[in-house]
mmCIF file of C-alpha atoms in Angstrom:
data_model
loop_
_atom_site.group_PDB
_atom_site.id
_atom_site.type_symbol
_atom_site.label_atom_id
_atom_site.label_comp_id
_atom_site.label_asym_id
_atom_site.label_seq_id
_atom_site.Cartn_x
_atom_site.Cartn_y
_atom_site.Cartn_z
ATOM 1 C CA LEU A 4 0.000 0.000 0.000
ATOM 2 C CA GLY A 5 1.400 3.393 -0.965
ATOM 3 C CA SER A 6 0.843 6.514 1.106
ATOM 4 C CA ASN A 7 -1.844 6.265 3.756
ATOM 5 C CA PRO A 8 -3.944 8.355 4.385
ATOM 6 C CA VAL A 9 -5.156 8.885 0.835
ATOM 7 C CA GLU A 10 -6.925 11.832 -0.778
ATOM 8 C CA ASP A 11 -7.767 11.208 -4.446
ATOM 9 C CA GLU A 12 -5.928 7.977 -5.323
ATOM 10 C CA LEU A 13 -5.079 4.758 -3.549
ATOM 11 C CA GLU A 14 -1.698 3.475 -4.715
ATOM 12 C CA LEU A 15 -0.913 -0.233 -4.564
ATOM 13 C CA LEU A 16 2.760 -1.172 -4.891
ATOM 14 C CA PHE A 17 3.802 -4.623 -6.118
ATOM 15 C CA THR A 18 7.262 -6.159 -6.179
ATOM 16 C CA ASP A 19 6.673 -9.879 -6.755
ATOM 17 C CA GLY A 20 7.706 -9.757 -10.425
ATOM 18 C CA SER A 21 4.943 -11.787 -12.029
ATOM 19 C CA GLU A 22 2.157 -10.907 -14.452
ATOM 20 C CA ARG A 23 -1.339 -11.746 -13.211
ATOM 21 C CA ALA A 24 -4.924 -10.566 -12.990
ATOM 22 C CA ALA A 25 -5.812 -8.886 -9.709
ATOM 23 C CA SER A 26 -8.593 -6.952 -8.018
ATOM 24 C CA MET A 27 -8.959 -4.560 -5.103
ATOM 25 C CA THR A 28 -12.183 -4.290 -3.124
ATOM 26 C CA LEU A 29 -12.779 -1.476 -0.655
ATOM 27 C CA PHE A 30 -15.192 -1.966 2.243
ATOM 28 C CA ASP A 31 -16.492 0.562 4.765
ATOM 29 C CA MET A 32 -16.346 -0.290 8.469
ATOM 30 C CA THR A 33 -19.823 -1.874 8.354
ATOM 31 C CA GLY A 34 -18.611 -4.376 5.741
ATOM 32 C CA LYS A 35 -20.413 -2.734 2.825
ATOM 33 C CA GLN A 36 -18.511 -2.860 -0.475
ATOM 34 C CA VAL A 37 -17.975 0.690 -1.724
ATOM 35 C CA LEU A 38 -15.549 0.107 -4.604
ATOM 36 C CA LYS A 39 -14.161 -2.751 -6.694
ATOM 37 C CA GLN A 40 -11.450 -2.372 -9.309
ATOM 38 C CA SER A 41 -9.858 -5.066 -11.487
ATOM 39 C CA PHE A 42 -6.430 -4.658 -13.058
ATOM 40 C CA THR A 43 -3.482 -6.607 -14.470
ATOM 41 C CA LEU A 44 -0.112 -6.643 -12.768
ATOM 42 C CA ASP A 45 2.797 -6.340 -15.203
ATOM 43 C CA ASP A 46 6.051 -8.289 -15.053
ATOM 44 C CA GLY A 47 8.481 -6.732 -12.613
ATOM 45 C CA ASN A 48 7.908 -4.069 -10.005
ATOM 46 C CA GLY A 49 5.079 -1.640 -10.404
ATOM 47 C CA SER A 50 2.183 0.229 -8.972
ATOM 48 C CA VAL A 51 -1.515 0.643 -9.622
ATOM 49 C CA ARG A 52 -3.394 3.854 -8.838
ATOM 50 C CA ILE A 53 -7.094 3.555 -8.041
ATOM 51 C CA PRO A 54 -9.245 6.720 -7.922
ATOM 52 C CA VAL A 55 -11.073 7.113 -4.589
ATOM 53 C CA ASN A 56 -12.202 10.733 -4.903
ATOM 54 C CA GLY A 57 -15.830 9.548 -5.139
ATOM 55 C CA ILE A 58 -15.946 8.044 -1.646
ATOM 56 C CA ALA A 59 -16.536 9.820 1.645
ATOM 57 C CA MET A 60 -13.905 10.595 4.257
ATOM 58 C CA GLY A 61 -13.457 7.697 6.681
ATOM 59 C CA ILE A 62 -11.721 4.429 7.471
ATOM 60 C CA TYR A 63 -11.953 1.579 4.969
ATOM 61 C CA ILE A 64 -10.627 -1.950 4.557
ATOM 62 C CA ALA A 65 -8.828 -2.683 1.276
ATOM 63 C CA LYS A 66 -8.642 -6.313 0.155
ATOM 64 C CA VAL A 67 -6.367 -7.179 -2.743
ATOM 65 C CA ASP A 68 -6.690 -10.545 -4.484
ATOM 66 C CA ALA A 69 -4.027 -11.500 -7.023
ATOM 67 C CA GLY A 70 -4.197 -15.282 -7.162
ATOM 68 C CA ASP A 71 -1.861 -16.618 -4.481
ATOM 69 C CA LEU A 72 -1.093 -13.062 -3.292
ATOM 70 C CA ASN A 73 -3.700 -11.656 -0.891
ATOM 71 C CA LEU A 74 -3.508 -8.516 1.214
ATOM 72 C CA THR A 75 -5.848 -6.794 3.644
ATOM 73 C CA ALA A 76 -5.103 -3.298 4.971
ATOM 74 C CA LYS A 77 -6.849 -0.376 6.668
ATOM 75 C CA VAL A 78 -7.068 2.761 4.563
ATOM 76 C CA LEU A 79 -7.803 6.253 5.862
ATOM 77 C CA LYS A 80 -9.549 8.485 3.293
ATOM 78 C CA VAL A 81 -9.178 12.214 3.964
ATOM 79 C CA ILE A 82 -10.482 15.321 2.249
ATOM 80 C CA HIS A 83 -7.847 17.544 0.673
#
Protein backbone atom coordinates (compact mmCIF):
# COMPACT_ATOMS: atom_id res chain seq x y z
CA LEU A 1 0.00 0.00 0.00
CA GLY A 2 1.40 3.39 -0.97
CA SER A 3 0.84 6.51 1.11
CA ASN A 4 -1.84 6.27 3.76
CA PRO A 5 -3.94 8.36 4.39
CA VAL A 6 -5.16 8.88 0.84
CA GLU A 7 -6.93 11.83 -0.78
CA ASP A 8 -7.77 11.21 -4.45
CA GLU A 9 -5.93 7.98 -5.32
CA LEU A 10 -5.08 4.76 -3.55
CA GLU A 11 -1.70 3.48 -4.71
CA LEU A 12 -0.91 -0.23 -4.56
CA LEU A 13 2.76 -1.17 -4.89
CA PHE A 14 3.80 -4.62 -6.12
CA THR A 15 7.26 -6.16 -6.18
CA ASP A 16 6.67 -9.88 -6.75
CA GLY A 17 7.71 -9.76 -10.42
CA SER A 18 4.94 -11.79 -12.03
CA GLU A 19 2.16 -10.91 -14.45
CA ARG A 20 -1.34 -11.75 -13.21
CA ALA A 21 -4.92 -10.57 -12.99
CA ALA A 22 -5.81 -8.89 -9.71
CA SER A 23 -8.59 -6.95 -8.02
CA MET A 24 -8.96 -4.56 -5.10
CA THR A 25 -12.18 -4.29 -3.12
CA LEU A 26 -12.78 -1.48 -0.66
CA PHE A 27 -15.19 -1.97 2.24
CA ASP A 28 -16.49 0.56 4.77
CA MET A 29 -16.35 -0.29 8.47
CA THR A 30 -19.82 -1.87 8.35
CA GLY A 31 -18.61 -4.38 5.74
CA LYS A 32 -20.41 -2.73 2.83
CA GLN A 33 -18.51 -2.86 -0.48
CA VAL A 34 -17.97 0.69 -1.72
CA LEU A 35 -15.55 0.11 -4.60
CA LYS A 36 -14.16 -2.75 -6.69
CA GLN A 37 -11.45 -2.37 -9.31
CA SER A 38 -9.86 -5.07 -11.49
CA PHE A 39 -6.43 -4.66 -13.06
CA THR A 40 -3.48 -6.61 -14.47
CA LEU A 41 -0.11 -6.64 -12.77
CA ASP A 42 2.80 -6.34 -15.20
CA ASP A 43 6.05 -8.29 -15.05
CA GLY A 44 8.48 -6.73 -12.61
CA ASN A 45 7.91 -4.07 -10.00
CA GLY A 46 5.08 -1.64 -10.40
CA SER A 47 2.18 0.23 -8.97
CA VAL A 48 -1.51 0.64 -9.62
CA ARG A 49 -3.39 3.85 -8.84
CA ILE A 50 -7.09 3.56 -8.04
CA PRO A 51 -9.24 6.72 -7.92
CA VAL A 52 -11.07 7.11 -4.59
CA ASN A 53 -12.20 10.73 -4.90
CA GLY A 54 -15.83 9.55 -5.14
CA ILE A 55 -15.95 8.04 -1.65
CA ALA A 56 -16.54 9.82 1.65
CA MET A 57 -13.91 10.59 4.26
CA GLY A 58 -13.46 7.70 6.68
CA ILE A 59 -11.72 4.43 7.47
CA TYR A 60 -11.95 1.58 4.97
CA ILE A 61 -10.63 -1.95 4.56
CA ALA A 62 -8.83 -2.68 1.28
CA LYS A 63 -8.64 -6.31 0.16
CA VAL A 64 -6.37 -7.18 -2.74
CA ASP A 65 -6.69 -10.55 -4.48
CA ALA A 66 -4.03 -11.50 -7.02
CA GLY A 67 -4.20 -15.28 -7.16
CA ASP A 68 -1.86 -16.62 -4.48
CA LEU A 69 -1.09 -13.06 -3.29
CA ASN A 70 -3.70 -11.66 -0.89
CA LEU A 71 -3.51 -8.52 1.21
CA THR A 72 -5.85 -6.79 3.64
CA ALA A 73 -5.10 -3.30 4.97
CA LYS A 74 -6.85 -0.38 6.67
CA VAL A 75 -7.07 2.76 4.56
CA LEU A 76 -7.80 6.25 5.86
CA LYS A 77 -9.55 8.49 3.29
CA VAL A 78 -9.18 12.21 3.96
CA ILE A 79 -10.48 15.32 2.25
CA HIS A 80 -7.85 17.54 0.67
